[in-house]
Short mmCIF file of C-alpha atoms in Angstrom, two decimals:
data_model
loop_
_atom_site.label_atom_id
_atom_site.label_comp_id
_atom_site.label_asym_id
_atom_site.label_seq_id
_atom_site.Cartn_x
_atom_site.Cartn_y
_atom_site.Cartn_z
CA MET W 203 36.29 -4.47 -25.69
CA PRO W 204 35.73 -4.11 -21.93
CA SER W 205 34.21 -0.83 -20.64
CA THR W 206 36.18 1.50 -18.49
CA SER W 207 34.23 0.41 -15.39
CA LEU W 208 34.97 -3.07 -16.01
CA ARG W 209 38.67 -2.28 -16.35
CA ILE W 210 38.57 -0.41 -12.98
CA SER W 211 36.65 -3.39 -11.49
CA GLY W 212 39.45 -5.62 -12.61
CA ALA W 213 42.24 -3.30 -11.15
CA VAL W 214 40.51 -3.17 -7.89
CA ALA W 215 40.10 -7.02 -7.91
CA MET W 216 43.73 -7.47 -8.52
CA SER W 217 44.62 -4.96 -5.83
CA ALA W 218 42.53 -6.88 -3.47
CA VAL W 219 44.40 -10.21 -4.31
CA LEU W 220 47.82 -8.52 -3.92
CA LEU W 221 47.02 -6.58 -0.79
CA MET W 222 45.31 -9.30 1.10
CA ALA W 223 47.63 -12.02 0.17
CA PHE W 224 50.55 -10.43 1.99
CA PRO W 225 49.82 -9.50 5.52
CA ALA W 226 51.46 -6.42 6.95
CA THR W 227 53.63 -8.20 9.38
CA SER W 228 57.29 -7.60 8.37
CA TYR W 229 59.82 -10.13 8.98
CA ALA W 230 63.58 -10.06 9.28
CA GLY W 231 64.31 -8.67 5.77
CA HIS W 232 64.84 -5.10 6.93
CA ASP W 233 67.92 -3.45 8.18
CA ASP W 234 68.20 -5.56 11.36
CA SER W 235 71.85 -5.82 11.90
CA GLY W 236 71.94 -2.77 14.06
CA THR W 237 69.73 -0.02 15.59
CA ASP W 238 70.09 2.93 13.23
CA PRO W 239 68.67 6.07 14.86
CA ASP W 240 66.16 8.04 12.73
CA ASN W 241 68.03 11.24 13.22
CA ARG W 242 71.01 12.98 14.96
CA ASN W 243 68.81 14.63 17.59
CA GLN W 244 67.83 12.07 20.24
CA ALA W 245 65.57 12.83 23.13
CA VAL W 246 66.24 10.85 26.29
CA LYS W 247 63.77 9.72 29.02
CA GLY W 248 64.25 7.59 31.97
CA PHE W 249 61.41 5.57 33.47
CA SER W 250 61.41 5.45 37.37
CA LEU W 251 65.20 4.89 37.48
CA THR W 252 67.27 4.08 40.49
CA ALA W 253 70.29 6.04 41.34
CA ASN W 254 72.45 3.69 39.41
CA GLY W 255 70.20 3.57 36.40
CA THR W 256 70.08 7.39 36.35
CA SER W 257 73.96 7.58 36.58
CA ALA W 258 74.08 5.20 33.57
CA MET W 259 71.48 7.16 31.66
CA ASN W 260 73.33 10.41 32.40
CA HIS W 261 76.60 9.39 31.48
CA GLY W 262 75.40 7.53 28.30
CA LYS W 263 73.69 10.57 27.19
CA ALA W 264 76.79 12.73 27.88
CA GLU W 265 79.06 10.44 25.93
CA LEU W 266 76.56 10.54 23.00
CA GLU W 267 77.03 14.37 23.13
CA ARG W 268 80.60 13.89 22.30
CA SER W 269 79.58 12.40 18.96
CA VAL W 270 77.62 13.99 16.18
CA ILE W 271 74.46 13.21 17.94
CA SER W 272 72.97 15.76 20.03
CA THR W 273 70.57 15.08 22.75
CA SER W 274 67.87 16.48 24.88
CA TRP W 275 65.45 15.31 27.65
CA GLY W 276 62.10 14.07 26.69
CA GLY W 277 60.21 10.89 25.28
CA GLY W 278 60.24 9.73 21.77
CA ASP W 279 63.69 8.49 21.03
CA ILE W 280 65.84 6.73 23.66
CA GLU W 281 63.76 5.25 26.62
CA VAL W 282 65.55 3.96 29.54
CA TYR W 283 64.51 1.41 32.08
CA ASP W 284 66.18 -0.46 34.92
CA GLY W 285 64.92 -3.35 36.97
CA SER W 286 65.91 -6.61 38.71
CA TYR W 287 65.65 -8.64 35.78
CA GLY W 288 67.25 -11.58 37.57
CA ASP W 289 70.02 -14.05 36.57
CA THR W 290 69.47 -13.47 32.97
CA GLY W 291 72.98 -13.47 31.82
CA TRP W 292 72.98 -9.90 30.70
CA HIS W 293 73.82 -6.33 32.24
CA GLY W 294 72.15 -4.32 29.55
CA ARG W 295 70.06 -4.65 26.49
CA THR W 296 69.02 -2.33 23.65
CA ASP W 297 66.47 -2.75 21.07
CA CYS W 298 64.20 -0.82 18.78
CA THR W 299 60.70 -0.85 19.61
CA ASP W 300 59.37 1.43 16.87
CA TRP W 301 60.80 1.21 13.37
CA ASN W 302 59.99 3.74 10.55
CA ALA W 303 57.52 2.61 8.07
CA LEU W 304 60.48 1.28 5.73
CA TRP W 305 62.21 -0.56 8.59
CA THR W 306 65.43 1.29 7.75
CA SER W 307 65.80 3.43 11.04
CA CYS W 308 64.39 3.42 14.49
CA ASP W 309 62.18 6.04 16.00
CA ILE W 310 62.09 4.69 19.56
CA VAL W 311 65.01 2.71 21.20
CA ARG W 312 64.54 0.81 24.44
CA VAL W 313 67.54 0.49 26.79
CA ARG W 314 67.25 -1.76 29.83
CA LEU W 315 69.79 -2.07 32.71
CA ASN W 316 69.89 -4.95 35.04
CA GLN W 317 70.29 -4.26 38.59
CA SER W 318 70.55 -7.93 39.50
CA TYR W 319 74.27 -8.11 38.98
CA SER W 320 76.61 -6.03 41.31
CA LYS W 321 78.34 -3.31 39.52
CA SER W 322 80.56 -0.47 40.71
CA ALA W 323 79.61 3.18 40.05
CA SER W 324 82.19 3.14 37.24
CA GLN W 325 80.86 -0.04 35.78
CA TRP W 326 77.26 1.55 35.69
CA LYS W 327 78.75 4.51 33.72
CA SER W 328 80.44 2.00 31.30
CA LEU W 329 77.19 0.28 30.96
CA GLY W 330 75.27 3.37 30.15
CA CYS W 331 77.94 4.21 27.59
CA HIS W 332 77.79 0.85 26.03
CA GLU W 333 73.88 0.62 25.71
CA PHE W 334 73.83 4.12 24.46
CA GLY W 335 76.39 3.29 21.86
CA HIS W 336 74.00 0.48 20.64
CA THR W 337 71.38 3.20 20.27
CA ALA W 338 73.70 4.99 17.95
CA ASP W 339 74.28 1.75 15.88
CA LEU W 340 77.55 0.88 17.38
CA GLY W 341 78.53 -2.85 17.71
CA HIS W 342 80.85 -4.45 19.95
CA ARG W 343 84.65 -3.93 20.00
CA ALA W 344 87.18 -6.58 20.60
CA ARG W 345 90.72 -6.45 21.95
CA SER W 346 91.94 -7.00 18.48
CA ASN W 347 90.55 -3.60 17.38
CA ASP W 348 90.87 -1.65 20.63
CA THR W 349 94.41 -2.48 21.66
CA ASP W 350 94.33 0.49 23.97
CA ASN W 351 91.30 -0.68 25.78
CA ASN W 352 89.58 2.56 25.88
CA SER W 353 86.27 1.77 24.20
CA CYS W 354 83.06 1.27 26.25
CA MET W 355 81.80 -0.94 23.57
CA ARG W 356 84.07 -3.84 24.82
CA VAL W 357 82.29 -6.61 26.63
CA GLU W 358 84.96 -8.02 28.79
CA ILE W 359 86.43 -4.74 30.39
CA TRP W 360 84.62 -1.54 31.64
CA PRO W 361 86.03 1.54 29.97
CA THR W 362 83.58 4.52 30.40
CA ARG W 363 84.12 6.44 27.18
CA TYR W 364 83.85 6.20 23.35
CA ASP W 365 87.20 6.26 21.85
CA GLN W 366 87.84 8.15 18.45
CA HIS W 367 87.12 5.04 16.56
CA ASP W 368 83.62 4.93 18.08
CA LEU W 369 82.92 8.67 17.27
CA ASN W 370 84.15 8.14 13.76
CA ALA W 371 81.77 5.08 13.62
CA ILE W 372 78.77 7.10 14.79
CA LYS W 373 79.42 9.72 12.21
CA ALA W 374 79.65 7.28 9.58
CA GLY W 375 76.67 5.27 10.46
CA THR W 376 74.07 7.66 11.50
CA MET T 58 22.73 -20.05 -22.48
CA ARG T 59 24.44 -17.40 -24.44
CA VAL T 60 26.79 -15.21 -22.63
CA SER T 61 28.11 -12.04 -24.09
CA LYS T 62 31.95 -11.29 -23.98
CA ALA T 63 31.38 -8.39 -21.54
CA SER T 64 29.26 -10.43 -19.34
CA LEU T 65 31.91 -13.22 -19.19
CA ALA T 66 34.59 -10.72 -18.35
CA ARG T 67 32.51 -9.36 -15.65
CA ARG T 68 31.78 -12.66 -14.20
CA ILE T 69 35.68 -13.43 -14.41
CA THR T 70 36.32 -10.08 -12.55
CA VAL T 71 33.88 -10.96 -9.77
CA CYS T 72 35.41 -14.48 -9.42
CA ALA T 73 38.77 -12.96 -9.08
CA ALA T 74 37.77 -10.63 -6.46
CA VAL T 75 36.23 -13.23 -4.57
CA ALA T 76 39.09 -15.49 -4.80
CA GLY T 77 41.45 -12.57 -3.77
CA ILE T 78 39.29 -12.07 -0.56
CA VAL T 79 39.34 -15.73 0.34
CA VAL T 80 43.10 -16.04 -0.35
CA GLY T 81 43.78 -12.85 1.59
CA ALA T 82 41.70 -13.74 4.66
CA ALA T 83 43.53 -17.19 4.73
CA ALA T 84 46.81 -15.52 4.71
CA TRP T 85 45.80 -13.06 7.55
CA SER T 86 44.56 -15.71 9.73
CA GLY T 87 47.81 -17.73 8.99
CA ALA T 88 49.75 -14.85 10.24
CA ALA T 89 47.84 -14.98 13.56
CA ASP T 90 48.99 -18.49 14.30
CA GLY T 91 46.09 -20.34 12.66
CA SER T 92 43.25 -18.79 14.65
CA PRO T 93 41.59 -15.31 14.61
CA ALA T 94 41.31 -15.54 18.43
CA ALA T 95 44.87 -16.63 19.05
CA PRO T 96 47.35 -13.86 20.14
CA HIS T 97 49.55 -12.65 17.38
CA ARG T 98 53.06 -13.98 17.45
CA ASP T 99 55.57 -13.54 14.76
CA VAL T 100 56.75 -16.76 13.13
CA GLN T 101 60.19 -15.47 12.91
CA ALA T 102 62.23 -12.95 14.41
CA GLU T 103 62.04 -9.48 12.88
CA ARG T 104 64.63 -7.71 14.70
CA ILE T 105 67.83 -8.26 16.69
CA LEU T 106 68.47 -7.32 20.38
CA HIS T 107 71.86 -6.13 21.38
CA GLY T 108 73.60 -5.66 24.63
CA ARG T 109 76.21 -6.34 27.20
CA GLU T 110 76.41 -9.75 28.57
CA VAL T 111 78.04 -11.08 31.78
CA PHE T 112 80.35 -13.46 30.04
CA ASP T 113 82.45 -12.87 27.05
CA PHE T 114 84.20 -16.06 26.13
CA LYS T 115 87.36 -16.09 24.20
CA SER T 116 88.11 -19.81 23.92
CA LEU T 117 86.43 -23.17 24.09
CA SER T 118 88.40 -23.78 27.28
CA GLU T 119 86.66 -20.62 28.93
CA LEU T 120 83.23 -21.60 27.46
CA LEU T 121 83.44 -25.21 28.50
CA ALA T 122 84.87 -24.43 31.97
CA THR T 123 82.22 -21.84 32.83
CA SER T 124 79.25 -23.87 31.51
CA PRO T 125 77.54 -26.09 34.16
CA VAL T 126 76.03 -28.40 31.65
CA VAL T 127 76.93 -29.35 27.94
CA VAL T 128 74.84 -31.55 25.72
CA GLN T 129 74.65 -32.49 22.10
CA ALA T 130 71.06 -32.28 21.25
CA LYS T 131 68.27 -32.16 18.64
CA VAL T 132 65.45 -29.66 18.63
CA THR T 133 62.16 -31.54 18.78
CA GLY T 134 59.86 -28.81 19.50
CA VAL T 135 59.20 -25.09 19.98
CA GLN T 136 56.27 -23.44 21.70
CA PRO T 137 55.37 -20.25 23.54
CA GLY T 138 56.90 -20.11 26.98
CA ARG T 139 56.67 -18.07 30.18
CA THR T 140 56.15 -14.32 30.11
CA SER T 141 58.20 -11.85 32.27
CA GLY T 142 58.55 -8.12 32.84
CA SER T 143 56.18 -5.39 33.23
CA GLU T 144 55.45 -1.98 31.83
CA GLU T 145 57.59 -0.40 34.46
CA THR T 146 60.54 -2.31 33.52
CA GLY T 147 60.29 -1.78 29.83
CA GLY T 148 57.45 -4.10 28.71
CA VAL T 149 56.26 -7.76 28.84
CA GLU T 150 58.23 -10.45 26.98
CA GLN T 151 57.36 -13.88 26.17
CA ALA T 152 60.10 -16.73 25.89
CA ARG T 153 60.19 -19.60 23.53
CA ASP T 154 60.29 -23.05 24.98
CA VAL T 155 62.62 -25.13 22.92
CA THR T 156 62.40 -28.89 23.61
CA LEU T 157 65.80 -30.49 23.24
CA GLN T 158 66.34 -34.37 22.79
CA VAL T 159 69.68 -34.87 24.44
CA THR T 160 71.67 -37.27 22.24
CA ASP T 161 74.88 -37.13 24.13
CA THR T 162 75.83 -35.81 27.59
CA LEU T 163 79.06 -34.24 27.53
CA LYS T 164 79.25 -32.46 30.97
CA ASN T 165 76.89 -32.85 33.98
CA TYR T 166 73.59 -33.28 32.69
CA GLN T 167 71.82 -35.58 35.06
CA GLY T 168 68.39 -35.08 34.03
CA ALA T 169 65.69 -37.97 34.72
CA THR T 170 64.68 -37.82 31.16
CA THR T 171 66.49 -37.29 27.91
CA THR T 172 64.55 -34.15 26.99
CA LEU T 173 64.92 -30.65 28.53
CA VAL T 174 63.43 -27.35 27.78
CA MET T 175 65.65 -24.54 26.89
CA GLU T 176 64.27 -20.95 27.00
CA GLU T 177 65.14 -18.52 24.17
CA TYR T 178 63.89 -15.03 23.18
CA GLY T 179 61.32 -14.21 22.19
CA TRP T 180 58.22 -12.06 21.57
CA ASP T 181 57.45 -8.67 22.89
CA ALA T 182 53.99 -7.66 24.29
CA ASP T 183 52.57 -7.24 20.92
CA GLY T 184 53.96 -10.57 19.64
CA ASN T 185 56.77 -9.15 17.50
CA GLY T 186 59.43 -11.56 17.42
CA TYR T 187 63.22 -10.75 18.15
CA GLN T 188 66.35 -12.66 18.44
CA VAL T 189 69.24 -11.79 20.83
CA GLU T 190 72.62 -11.18 19.23
CA ASN T 191 73.63 -13.81 16.91
CA VAL T 192 71.27 -16.57 18.34
CA ALA T 193 68.77 -17.23 15.50
CA TRP T 194 65.62 -18.81 16.62
CA SER T 195 65.64 -22.66 16.99
CA ASN T 196 63.98 -24.69 14.47
CA VAL T 197 62.63 -28.21 14.85
CA GLY T 198 65.32 -30.57 13.56
CA ASP T 199 68.21 -28.40 14.36
CA THR T 200 71.14 -30.42 16.01
CA GLY T 201 74.32 -29.18 17.73
CA PHE T 202 76.07 -28.42 21.04
CA TYR T 203 74.37 -26.55 23.80
CA PHE T 204 76.28 -24.92 26.73
CA LEU T 205 73.69 -24.52 29.47
CA ARG T 206 72.78 -23.43 32.80
CA LYS T 207 69.47 -23.31 34.83
CA THR T 208 67.09 -20.51 34.44
CA ASP T 209 66.05 -18.62 37.55
CA ASP T 210 62.72 -20.58 37.84
CA GLY T 211 64.87 -23.69 38.39
CA GLN T 212 62.82 -25.63 35.87
CA ARG T 213 64.15 -24.63 32.47
CA TRP T 214 67.54 -24.13 30.88
CA ARG T 215 69.19 -21.33 28.98
CA LEU T 216 72.25 -20.86 27.03
CA VAL T 217 75.04 -19.64 29.25
CA ASN T 218 75.29 -16.63 26.83
CA THR T 219 74.69 -15.84 23.22
CA GLN T 220 78.03 -17.57 22.37
CA SER T 221 77.08 -20.83 23.69
CA ARG T 222 75.51 -22.88 20.89
CA ALA T 223 77.05 -24.44 17.97
CA LEU T 224 74.95 -25.95 15.34
CA ASP T 225 75.52 -28.72 12.84
CA LYS T 226 75.40 -27.24 9.41
CA GLY T 227 75.86 -29.90 6.91
CA GLY T 228 78.50 -31.59 8.96
CA TRP T 229 80.43 -28.40 10.04
CA LEU T 230 79.68 -26.51 13.23
CA GLN T 231 78.49 -22.83 13.10
CA SER T 232 78.93 -21.08 16.39
CA SER T 233 76.33 -18.58 17.79
CA ALA T 234 79.23 -16.33 18.74
CA GLU T 235 79.66 -13.05 16.86
CA PRO T 236 81.18 -13.82 13.43
CA GLY T 237 84.71 -12.73 13.47
CA SER T 238 85.04 -13.01 17.22
CA GLU T 239 87.82 -15.09 18.95
CA LEU T 240 85.54 -17.75 19.96
CA ALA T 241 83.87 -18.13 16.56
CA ALA T 242 87.31 -18.39 15.07
CA ALA T 243 88.28 -20.95 17.63
CA LEU T 244 85.23 -23.15 16.69
CA THR T 245 85.34 -22.70 12.99
CA GLY T 246 86.24 -25.86 11.10
CA TYR T 247 85.32 -28.19 13.81
CA GLN T 248 82.95 -31.07 12.75
CA PRO T 249 80.59 -32.47 15.43
CA ASP T 250 82.51 -35.53 16.15
CA GLU T 251 85.87 -33.67 16.36
CA LEU T 252 84.33 -31.17 18.99
CA ALA T 253 82.69 -33.85 21.04
CA PHE T 254 86.06 -35.56 21.23
CA GLN T 255 87.89 -32.34 22.03
CA ILE T 256 85.43 -31.54 24.98
CA ARG T 257 85.82 -34.97 26.41
CA TRP T 258 89.59 -34.61 26.22
CA MET T 259 89.44 -31.27 27.97
CA LEU T 260 87.15 -32.61 30.64
CA ASP T 261 89.38 -35.59 31.21
CA LYS T 262 90.92 -35.38 34.80
CA LYS T 263 94.41 -35.55 33.25
CA ASN T 264 93.81 -32.54 31.13
CA GLN T 265 91.51 -30.16 33.39
CA GLN T 266 94.42 -27.77 33.74
CA VAL T 267 93.49 -26.50 30.32
CA LEU T 268 90.12 -25.34 31.64
CA THR T 269 89.82 -21.59 32.48
CA PRO T 270 86.40 -20.64 34.06
CA LEU T 271 85.36 -17.06 34.05
CA ALA T 272 84.45 -15.46 37.38
CA GLU T 273 80.73 -15.56 38.17
CA PRO T 274 79.02 -12.39 38.53
CA THR T 275 77.77 -11.19 42.04
CA GLU T 276 74.00 -11.35 42.20
CA VAL T 277 72.12 -8.69 44.41
CA THR T 278 68.60 -8.84 45.36
CA GLY T 279 66.09 -6.79 47.34
CA PRO T 280 66.85 -3.30 48.50
CA ALA T 281 70.55 -3.90 47.95
CA ALA T 282 69.94 -4.11 44.11
CA GLU T 283 68.68 -0.46 44.10
CA SER T 284 71.36 0.97 46.49
CA PRO T 285 73.61 3.41 44.85
CA ALA T 286 76.98 1.90 43.91
CA PRO T 287 79.95 3.37 45.78
CA ASP T 288 81.81 5.98 43.60
CA SER T 289 85.41 5.70 43.65
CA GLY T 290 85.59 9.22 42.62
CA ALA T 291 88.12 8.65 39.84
CA GLU T 292 86.98 9.90 36.29
CA GLU T 293 88.51 8.06 33.33
CA PRO T 294 90.13 10.65 30.98
CA ILE T 295 88.56 11.28 27.62
CA PRO T 296 90.50 9.42 24.98
CA ASP T 297 92.56 11.40 22.67
CA GLY T 298 91.89 11.33 18.98
CA SER T 299 94.10 8.41 18.14
CA THR T 300 92.72 5.49 16.18
CA ASP T 301 96.16 3.67 16.35
CA ASP T 302 94.51 0.75 18.14
CA GLY T 303 93.97 -1.87 15.41
CA SER T 304 90.58 -0.38 14.62
CA GLU T 305 91.54 1.59 11.38
CA PRO T 306 91.38 1.91 8.56
CA THR T 307 88.18 0.24 8.78
CA PRO T 308 85.81 3.31 9.23
CA TYR T 309 82.71 1.28 10.46
CA PRO T 310 83.65 -2.16 11.57
CA SER T 311 80.59 -2.56 13.78
CA SER T 312 77.98 -4.60 11.89
CA SER T 313 76.06 -5.77 14.94
#
């Protein structure tokens, strides 16, 4: 009958096989259909923003405050950038740059706002509302489920607010 | 040579450990694109990036009319492309250069060759892969319809937006438009030959009245891009608590 030390050696060997055969890189198996914030207290920080980017950020933050999410100023949760990203086809983008260990919620969300396409002051606010909505796991709305045209999560029009449905969705999804 | 059971078990254990290390080392090096010295790049997208795009197409006529170039093509290669961005603008990104073998020109492609390079995204500075909205990474062998415009370097092409690809999935087309969207619904059920015929019909001079191009955005560069946008002063009222807008009773329709 094998000794205890032999059993331990066997267990270590098998652990080595299992651990090293599966690199730590994670792929698209996690909850990647949205950006779930890791909690309902989100600190917001802008990085060298222009006046338009600042306006978008401030408005997005204020709209989030209308939901169950409370916000503060500081790093570590929502990080906002703007720049002349060029003729890229997008006004704004949001993604998670730091998932929790289980890839189920996001610690740091990055928001980028593109200055390369002209926008009115109201449209910048709408964009901030829209991208901050993505940080709260909201998806896009369509005219079929926003018939009164008052959700900033629409893409083809520029409302500047979350409607009640968006607020309900944030409450349900965070 | 006589070997005791305990000694044999010990040897087997050592062999298993060595095998584990060898297999593990191979797996780790494979994850780093085949070479320990090569920069790490994920071999598949691990997250999805969302956002607001310039265009939002509701119909094939809008998509077709707004797209400068439309081709049917096959993916013959994918490799790392150019990098862009900086720490100041949120980080460096690297595109994926997708080589398309054009099999049919449906609108305006006048390239000297039958191959073109389409840019898609991508990797972040750490090599973590991401896809944009519903546009899954291209794979060699993919075939389908690509609605394209030139990138800002003038050399490559990109999808007009994330709705602008329809892949042939076993004889039926699968749009990259958001599932459930009007455009995705409009393209559902098409077979490749049928869509090619429909596109040619719509582009025929006799039928071009059906085309409804969307307005192009106004690009701004230099100091004008950073100038504060004029404020009309009007504040949109906060919506009331009504959800009588087609959005209920589904409490959480947003899956993307």
